[in-house]
Tab-separated table of C-alpha atoms in Angstrom:
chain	number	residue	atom	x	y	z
W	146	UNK	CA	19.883	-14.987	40.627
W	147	UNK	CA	22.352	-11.898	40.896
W	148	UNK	CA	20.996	-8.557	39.412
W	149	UNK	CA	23.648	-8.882	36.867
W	150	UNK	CA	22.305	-12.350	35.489
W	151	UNK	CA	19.004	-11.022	35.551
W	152	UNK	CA	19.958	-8.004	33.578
W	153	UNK	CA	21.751	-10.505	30.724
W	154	UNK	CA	18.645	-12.527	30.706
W	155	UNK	CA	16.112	-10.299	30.305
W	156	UNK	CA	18.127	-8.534	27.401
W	157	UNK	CA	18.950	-11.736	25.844
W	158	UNK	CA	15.060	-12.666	26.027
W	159	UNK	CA	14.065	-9.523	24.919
W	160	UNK	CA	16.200	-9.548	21.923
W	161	UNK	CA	14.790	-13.012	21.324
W	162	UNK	CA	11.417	-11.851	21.096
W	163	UNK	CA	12.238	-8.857	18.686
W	164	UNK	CA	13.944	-11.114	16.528
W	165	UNK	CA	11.161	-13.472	16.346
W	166	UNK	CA	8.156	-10.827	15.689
W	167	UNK	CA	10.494	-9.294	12.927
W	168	UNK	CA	10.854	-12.464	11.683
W	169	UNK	CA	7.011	-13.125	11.760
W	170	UNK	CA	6.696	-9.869	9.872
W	171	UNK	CA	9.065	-10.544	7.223
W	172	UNK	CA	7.873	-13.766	6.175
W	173	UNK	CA	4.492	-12.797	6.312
W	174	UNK	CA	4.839	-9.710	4.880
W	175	UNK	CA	1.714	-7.734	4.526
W	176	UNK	CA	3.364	-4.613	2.876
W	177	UNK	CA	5.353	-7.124	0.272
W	178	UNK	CA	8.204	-5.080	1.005
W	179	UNK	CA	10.113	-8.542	0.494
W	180	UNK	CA	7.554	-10.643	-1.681
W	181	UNK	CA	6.368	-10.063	-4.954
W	182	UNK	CA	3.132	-8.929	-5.250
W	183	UNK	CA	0.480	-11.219	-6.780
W	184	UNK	CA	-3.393	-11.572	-7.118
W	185	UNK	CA	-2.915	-14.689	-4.485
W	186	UNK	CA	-0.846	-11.891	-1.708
W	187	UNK	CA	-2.659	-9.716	0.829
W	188	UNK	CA	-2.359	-6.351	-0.142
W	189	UNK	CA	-3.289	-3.762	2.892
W	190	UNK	CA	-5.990	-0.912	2.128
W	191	UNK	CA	-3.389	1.093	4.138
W	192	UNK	CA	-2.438	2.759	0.659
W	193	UNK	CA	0.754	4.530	1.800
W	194	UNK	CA	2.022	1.529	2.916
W	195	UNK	CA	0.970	-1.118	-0.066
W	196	UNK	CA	1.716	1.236	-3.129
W	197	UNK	CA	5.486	0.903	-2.993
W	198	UNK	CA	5.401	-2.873	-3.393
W	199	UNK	CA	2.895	-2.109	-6.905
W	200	UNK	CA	5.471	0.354	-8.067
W	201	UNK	CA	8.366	-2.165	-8.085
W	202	UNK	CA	6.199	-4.852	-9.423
W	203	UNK	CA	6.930	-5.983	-13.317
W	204	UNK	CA	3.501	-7.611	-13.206
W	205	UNK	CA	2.324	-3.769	-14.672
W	206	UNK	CA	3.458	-1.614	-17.328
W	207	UNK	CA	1.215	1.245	-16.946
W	208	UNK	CA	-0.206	3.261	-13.452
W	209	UNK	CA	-2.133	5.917	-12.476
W	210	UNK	CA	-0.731	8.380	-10.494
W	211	UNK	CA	-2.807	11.059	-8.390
W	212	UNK	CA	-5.337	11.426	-5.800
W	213	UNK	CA	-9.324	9.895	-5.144
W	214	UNK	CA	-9.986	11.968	-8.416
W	215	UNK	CA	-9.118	9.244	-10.482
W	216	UNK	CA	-9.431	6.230	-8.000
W	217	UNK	CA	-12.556	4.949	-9.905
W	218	UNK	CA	-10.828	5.009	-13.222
W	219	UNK	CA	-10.784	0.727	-14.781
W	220	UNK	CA	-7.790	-0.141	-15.312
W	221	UNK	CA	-9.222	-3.073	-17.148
W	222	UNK	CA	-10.911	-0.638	-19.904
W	223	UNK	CA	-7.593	1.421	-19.895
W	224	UNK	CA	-5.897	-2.357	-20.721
W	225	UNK	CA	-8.170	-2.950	-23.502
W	226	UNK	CA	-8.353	0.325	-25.321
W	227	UNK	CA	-4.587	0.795	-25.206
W	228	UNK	CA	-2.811	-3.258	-24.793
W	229	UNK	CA	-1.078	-2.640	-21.571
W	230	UNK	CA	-1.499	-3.915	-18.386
W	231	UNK	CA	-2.397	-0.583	-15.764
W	232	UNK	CA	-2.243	-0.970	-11.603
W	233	UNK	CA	-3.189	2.296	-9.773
W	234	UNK	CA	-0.644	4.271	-7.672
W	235	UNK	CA	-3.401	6.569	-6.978
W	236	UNK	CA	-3.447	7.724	-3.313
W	237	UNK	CA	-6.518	9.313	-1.282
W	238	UNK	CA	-5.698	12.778	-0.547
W	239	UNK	CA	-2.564	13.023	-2.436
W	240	UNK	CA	-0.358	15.392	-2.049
W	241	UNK	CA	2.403	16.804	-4.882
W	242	UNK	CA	5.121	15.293	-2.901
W	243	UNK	CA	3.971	12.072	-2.447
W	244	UNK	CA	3.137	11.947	-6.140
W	245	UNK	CA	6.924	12.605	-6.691
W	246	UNK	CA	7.949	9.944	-4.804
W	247	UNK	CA	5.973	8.006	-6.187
W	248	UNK	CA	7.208	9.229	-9.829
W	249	UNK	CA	10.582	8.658	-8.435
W	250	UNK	CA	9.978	4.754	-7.584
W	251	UNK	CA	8.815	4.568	-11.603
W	252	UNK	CA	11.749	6.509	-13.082
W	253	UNK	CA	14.401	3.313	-13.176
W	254	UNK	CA	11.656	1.408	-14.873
W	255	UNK	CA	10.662	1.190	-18.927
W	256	UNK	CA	6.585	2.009	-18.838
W	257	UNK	CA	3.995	2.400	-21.657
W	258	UNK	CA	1.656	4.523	-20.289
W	259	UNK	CA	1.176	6.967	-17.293
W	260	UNK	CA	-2.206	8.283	-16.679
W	261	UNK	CA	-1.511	11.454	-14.505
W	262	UNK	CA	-4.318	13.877	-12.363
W	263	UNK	CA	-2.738	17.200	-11.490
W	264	UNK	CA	-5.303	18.560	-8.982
W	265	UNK	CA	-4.575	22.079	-7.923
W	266	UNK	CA	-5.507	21.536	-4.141
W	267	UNK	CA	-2.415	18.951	-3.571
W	268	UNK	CA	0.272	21.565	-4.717
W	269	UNK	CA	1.107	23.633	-1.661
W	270	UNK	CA	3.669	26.322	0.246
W	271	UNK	CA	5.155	23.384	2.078
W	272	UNK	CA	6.765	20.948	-0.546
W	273	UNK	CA	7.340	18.341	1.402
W	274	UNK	CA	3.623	18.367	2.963
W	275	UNK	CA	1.225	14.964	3.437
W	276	UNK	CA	-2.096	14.285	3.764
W	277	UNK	CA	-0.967	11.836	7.103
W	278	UNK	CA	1.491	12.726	9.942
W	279	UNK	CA	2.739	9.521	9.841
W	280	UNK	CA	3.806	8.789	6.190
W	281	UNK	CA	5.927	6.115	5.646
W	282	UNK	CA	9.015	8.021	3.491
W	283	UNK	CA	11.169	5.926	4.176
W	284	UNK	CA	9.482	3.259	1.797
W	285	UNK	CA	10.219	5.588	-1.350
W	286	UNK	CA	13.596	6.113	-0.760
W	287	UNK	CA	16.713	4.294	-2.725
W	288	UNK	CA	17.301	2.684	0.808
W	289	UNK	CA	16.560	-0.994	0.886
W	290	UNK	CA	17.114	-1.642	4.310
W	291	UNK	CA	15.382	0.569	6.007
W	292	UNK	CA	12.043	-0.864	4.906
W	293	UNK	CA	12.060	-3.290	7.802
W	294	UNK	CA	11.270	0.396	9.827
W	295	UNK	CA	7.320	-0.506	8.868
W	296	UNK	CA	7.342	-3.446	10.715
W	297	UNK	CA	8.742	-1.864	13.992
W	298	UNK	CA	5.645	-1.338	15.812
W	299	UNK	CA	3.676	-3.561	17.464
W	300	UNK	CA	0.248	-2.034	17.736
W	301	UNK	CA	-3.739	-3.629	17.435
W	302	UNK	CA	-3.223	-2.165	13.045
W	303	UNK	CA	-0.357	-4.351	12.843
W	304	UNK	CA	-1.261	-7.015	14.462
W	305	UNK	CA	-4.500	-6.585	12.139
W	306	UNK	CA	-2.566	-6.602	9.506
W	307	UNK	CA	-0.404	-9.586	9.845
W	308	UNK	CA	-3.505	-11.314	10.965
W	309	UNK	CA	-5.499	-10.711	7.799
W	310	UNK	CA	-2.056	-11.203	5.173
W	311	UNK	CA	-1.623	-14.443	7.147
W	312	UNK	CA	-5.066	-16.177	6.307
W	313	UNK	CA	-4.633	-14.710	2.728
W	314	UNK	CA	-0.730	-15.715	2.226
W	315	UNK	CA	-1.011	-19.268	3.548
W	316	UNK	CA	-4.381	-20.133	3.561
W	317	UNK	CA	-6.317	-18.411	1.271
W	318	UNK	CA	-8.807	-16.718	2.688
W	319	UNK	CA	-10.105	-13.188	2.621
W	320	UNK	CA	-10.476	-11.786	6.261
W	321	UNK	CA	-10.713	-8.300	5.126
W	322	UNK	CA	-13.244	-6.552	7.475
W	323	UNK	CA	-14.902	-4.358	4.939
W	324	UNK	CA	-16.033	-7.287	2.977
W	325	UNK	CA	-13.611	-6.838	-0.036
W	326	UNK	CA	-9.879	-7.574	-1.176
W	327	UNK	CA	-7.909	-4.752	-2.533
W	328	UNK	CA	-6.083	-5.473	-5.788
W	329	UNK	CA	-3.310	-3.486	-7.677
W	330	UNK	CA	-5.786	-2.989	-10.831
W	331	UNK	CA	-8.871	-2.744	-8.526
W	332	UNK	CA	-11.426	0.448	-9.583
W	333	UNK	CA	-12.474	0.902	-6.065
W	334	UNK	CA	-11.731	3.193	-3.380
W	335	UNK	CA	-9.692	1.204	-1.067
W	336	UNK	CA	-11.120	3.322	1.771
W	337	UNK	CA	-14.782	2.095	0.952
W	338	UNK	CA	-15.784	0.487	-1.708
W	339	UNK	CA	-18.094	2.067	-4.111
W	340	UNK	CA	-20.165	1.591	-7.402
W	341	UNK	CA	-20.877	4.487	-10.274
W	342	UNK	CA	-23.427	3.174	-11.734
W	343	UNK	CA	-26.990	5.198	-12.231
W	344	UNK	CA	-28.975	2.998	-9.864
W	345	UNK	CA	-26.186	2.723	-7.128
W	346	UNK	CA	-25.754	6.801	-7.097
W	347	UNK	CA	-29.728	7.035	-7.649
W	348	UNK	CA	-29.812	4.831	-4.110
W	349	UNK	CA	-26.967	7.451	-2.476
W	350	UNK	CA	-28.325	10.534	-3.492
W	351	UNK	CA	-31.759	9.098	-1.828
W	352	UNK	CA	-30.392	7.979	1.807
Protein backbone atom coordinates (compact mmCIF):
# COMPACT_ATOMS: atom_id res chain seq x y z
CA UNK A 1 0.00 0.00 0.00
CA UNK A 2 1.65 3.44 -1.06
CA UNK A 3 1.81 6.14 1.74
CA UNK A 4 -0.58 8.07 -0.31
CA UNK A 5 -3.38 5.27 -0.20
CA UNK A 6 -2.77 4.88 3.28
CA UNK A 7 -3.17 8.52 3.97
CA UNK A 8 -6.82 8.46 1.90
CA UNK A 9 -7.78 5.49 3.91
CA UNK A 10 -7.17 6.35 7.14
CA UNK A 11 -8.95 9.83 6.55
CA UNK A 12 -11.77 8.25 4.84
CA UNK A 13 -12.07 5.74 7.95
CA UNK A 14 -11.66 8.29 10.28
CA UNK A 15 -14.33 10.42 8.90
CA UNK A 16 -16.43 7.27 8.93
CA UNK A 17 -16.15 6.83 12.46
CA UNK A 18 -16.96 10.58 13.34
CA UNK A 19 -19.88 10.38 11.32
CA UNK A 20 -21.13 7.36 12.94
CA UNK A 21 -20.57 8.45 16.80
CA UNK A 22 -22.32 11.82 15.81
CA UNK A 23 -24.85 9.94 14.47
CA UNK A 24 -25.12 7.71 17.66
CA UNK A 25 -25.35 10.97 19.57
CA UNK A 26 -28.00 12.53 17.66
CA UNK A 27 -30.39 9.86 17.66
CA UNK A 28 -29.87 9.11 21.06
CA UNK A 29 -29.77 12.33 22.23
CA UNK A 30 -29.23 12.71 25.88
CA UNK A 31 -29.29 16.60 25.92
CA UNK A 32 -32.72 16.51 23.63
CA UNK A 33 -31.12 19.09 21.72
CA UNK A 34 -33.10 17.34 18.74
CA UNK A 35 -36.02 15.43 20.62
CA UNK A 36 -38.70 16.72 22.52
CA UNK A 37 -38.49 16.36 25.94
CA UNK A 38 -40.92 13.99 27.72
CA UNK A 39 -41.42 12.17 31.13
CA UNK A 40 -40.46 8.80 28.99
CA UNK A 41 -36.70 10.81 27.71
CA UNK A 42 -33.48 10.73 29.73
CA UNK A 43 -32.84 13.96 30.96
CA UNK A 44 -28.97 14.40 32.25
CA UNK A 45 -28.41 15.83 35.94
CA UNK A 46 -25.69 17.75 34.01
CA UNK A 47 -28.04 20.92 34.45
CA UNK A 48 -26.19 23.26 32.06
CA UNK A 49 -26.52 20.94 29.53
CA UNK A 50 -30.38 19.58 29.99
CA UNK A 51 -32.06 23.04 30.81
CA UNK A 52 -32.04 24.35 27.26
CA UNK A 53 -34.09 21.45 25.93
CA UNK A 54 -36.92 22.41 29.13
CA UNK A 55 -36.82 25.98 27.99
CA UNK A 56 -37.93 25.21 24.40
CA UNK A 57 -40.36 22.66 25.54
CA UNK A 58 -44.34 23.66 25.16
CA UNK A 59 -45.01 20.82 27.59
CA UNK A 60 -44.61 24.00 30.43
CA UNK A 61 -46.01 27.31 30.74
CA UNK A 62 -44.41 28.48 33.81
CA UNK A 63 -40.40 28.06 35.24
CA UNK A 64 -38.36 28.96 37.84
CA UNK A 65 -35.47 30.73 37.17
CA UNK A 66 -32.41 31.13 39.71
CA UNK A 67 -29.96 29.27 41.65
CA UNK A 68 -30.11 26.04 44.52
CA UNK A 69 -32.11 28.76 46.54
CA UNK A 70 -35.17 27.79 45.07
CA UNK A 71 -34.31 24.22 43.71
CA UNK A 72 -36.62 22.61 46.38
CA UNK A 73 -39.54 24.77 45.46
CA UNK A 74 -42.85 21.98 44.03
CA UNK A 75 -43.68 22.80 41.09
CA UNK A 76 -46.65 20.57 41.57
CA UNK A 77 -48.04 22.92 44.55
CA UNK A 78 -47.07 26.01 42.37
CA UNK A 79 -49.48 24.05 39.51
CA UNK A 80 -52.26 23.72 41.84
CA UNK A 81 -52.42 27.02 43.62
CA UNK A 82 -52.06 28.98 40.39
CA UNK A 83 -53.49 26.32 37.13
CA UNK A 84 -50.31 26.25 35.21
CA UNK A 85 -48.04 23.75 34.50
CA UNK A 86 -44.22 24.96 36.13
CA UNK A 87 -40.67 23.02 35.08
CA UNK A 88 -37.58 24.48 36.87
CA UNK A 89 -34.79 26.32 34.96
CA UNK A 90 -33.17 26.68 38.22
CA UNK A 91 -29.38 26.10 38.04
CA UNK A 92 -26.88 25.21 41.05
CA UNK A 93 -24.66 28.05 41.54
CA UNK A 94 -26.21 30.38 39.16
CA UNK A 95 -24.77 33.08 38.03
CA UNK A 96 -26.64 36.56 36.61
CA UNK A 97 -25.51 35.72 33.21
CA UNK A 98 -26.56 32.45 32.90
CA UNK A 99 -29.93 33.49 34.28
CA UNK A 100 -30.08 35.89 31.23
CA UNK A 101 -29.58 33.42 28.91
CA UNK A 102 -31.71 31.57 30.19
CA UNK A 103 -34.40 34.58 30.23
CA UNK A 104 -33.37 35.01 26.71
CA UNK A 105 -34.36 31.27 25.56
CA UNK A 106 -38.06 32.26 27.28
CA UNK A 107 -38.47 35.69 25.67
CA UNK A 108 -39.96 34.31 22.04
CA UNK A 109 -42.36 32.28 24.09
CA UNK A 110 -46.09 33.33 25.64
CA UNK A 111 -45.70 32.19 29.62
CA UNK A 112 -48.07 32.53 32.63
CA UNK A 113 -45.92 32.67 35.32
CA UNK A 114 -42.16 33.20 36.16
CA UNK A 115 -41.06 32.54 39.61
CA UNK A 116 -37.68 34.50 39.82
CA UNK A 117 -34.72 34.36 42.91
CA UNK A 118 -32.43 37.36 42.62
CA UNK A 119 -29.61 36.31 45.01
CA UNK A 120 -27.08 39.02 45.53
CA UNK A 121 -23.95 36.64 45.46
CA UNK A 122 -24.56 35.67 41.56
CA UNK A 123 -24.38 39.40 40.37
CA UNK A 124 -20.71 40.17 39.86
CA UNK A 125 -17.77 42.67 38.26
CA UNK A 126 -17.44 40.20 35.43
CA UNK A 127 -20.86 40.01 33.51
CA UNK A 128 -20.27 37.37 31.61
CA UNK A 129 -18.91 35.14 34.68
CA UNK A 130 -20.04 31.18 35.42
CA UNK A 131 -20.09 29.06 38.09
CA UNK A 132 -18.19 26.22 35.49
CA UNK A 133 -15.23 26.84 33.10
CA UNK A 134 -16.74 24.84 30.74
CA UNK A 135 -20.32 26.21 30.16
CA UNK A 136 -21.98 25.20 27.31
CA UNK A 137 -23.01 28.95 25.67
CA UNK A 138 -23.31 27.92 22.78
CA UNK A 139 -26.66 26.02 23.69
CA UNK A 140 -28.42 29.50 24.52
CA UNK A 141 -27.61 31.14 21.58
CA UNK A 142 -30.15 31.83 18.42
CA UNK A 143 -27.71 29.35 16.60
CA UNK A 144 -29.29 26.04 15.81
CA UNK A 145 -26.52 24.36 14.43
CA UNK A 146 -24.03 24.69 16.54
CA UNK A 147 -25.69 22.55 19.19
CA UNK A 148 -24.19 19.42 17.69
CA UNK A 149 -20.74 21.21 19.48
CA UNK A 150 -22.05 19.17 22.86
CA UNK A 151 -21.71 16.06 21.35
CA UNK A 152 -18.06 16.60 20.10
CA UNK A 153 -16.23 14.94 22.76
CA UNK A 154 -15.78 11.62 23.36
CA UNK A 155 -14.89 11.26 27.00
CA UNK A 156 -15.92 8.37 30.02
CA UNK A 157 -19.18 11.56 30.94
CA UNK A 158 -20.31 11.13 27.54
CA UNK A 159 -20.07 7.94 27.01
CA UNK A 160 -21.99 7.83 30.53
CA UNK A 161 -24.33 9.73 29.26
CA UNK A 162 -25.33 8.13 26.08
CA UNK A 163 -25.14 4.94 27.99
CA UNK A 164 -27.73 5.85 30.61
CA UNK A 165 -30.25 8.02 27.80
CA UNK A 166 -29.94 4.80 25.78
CA UNK A 167 -31.51 2.26 28.36
CA UNK A 168 -34.04 5.09 29.20
CA UNK A 169 -34.90 6.18 25.38
CA UNK A 170 -35.31 2.66 24.00
CA UNK A 171 -35.73 0.50 26.69
CA UNK A 172 -37.02 1.98 29.54
CA UNK A 173 -35.03 1.68 32.18
CA UNK A 174 -33.52 3.99 34.75
CA UNK A 175 -29.64 3.46 34.96
CA UNK A 176 -29.10 6.63 36.75
CA UNK A 177 -26.25 5.98 39.28
CA UNK A 178 -27.55 8.06 42.10
CA UNK A 179 -30.63 6.01 42.34
CA UNK A 180 -33.09 8.65 40.89
CA UNK A 181 -34.40 10.15 37.45
CA UNK A 182 -34.32 13.82 37.03
CA UNK A 183 -37.53 15.36 35.70
CA UNK A 184 -38.30 18.93 34.33
CA UNK A 185 -40.92 19.55 37.34
CA UNK A 186 -38.79 17.47 39.79
CA UNK A 187 -38.34 19.35 43.54
CA UNK A 188 -35.00 17.83 44.01
CA UNK A 189 -31.56 18.89 43.74
CA UNK A 190 -30.36 17.23 40.70
CA UNK A 191 -26.89 17.16 42.29
CA UNK A 192 -28.22 14.92 45.26
CA UNK A 193 -31.33 14.28 46.03
CA UNK A 194 -32.80 15.53 49.17
CA UNK A 195 -35.98 15.60 51.46
CA UNK A 196 -37.25 18.79 53.77
CA UNK A 197 -39.18 17.23 55.82
CA UNK A 198 -38.76 17.51 59.91
CA UNK A 199 -37.65 13.92 60.40
CA UNK A 200 -35.29 13.79 57.28
CA UNK A 201 -33.44 17.24 58.48
CA UNK A 202 -33.87 15.93 62.26
CA UNK A 203 -31.70 12.68 60.81
CA UNK A 204 -29.03 15.35 58.98
CA UNK A 205 -28.57 17.65 61.60
CA UNK A 206 -27.77 14.33 63.82
CA UNK A 207 -25.00 12.54 61.48
Amino acid sequence: MSCKTFVWSAFGLTTLLIAAYLSLCCAIDPFNLYHPISSLRYISTEQRLARPAVARSPNYDSYFVGSSMIQEFVPADFNKALGARFAHLTLSAASSYEDLNLLKLLAPRRYKYLVMEVYFQSFTPNLHATYYPDYPAYLYDDNPYNDIEAYLTCNPFMLGELYRAYFRNFRGIDKDPHGYRPTPDGYYSWESQKRWDAQSVRAEIAS
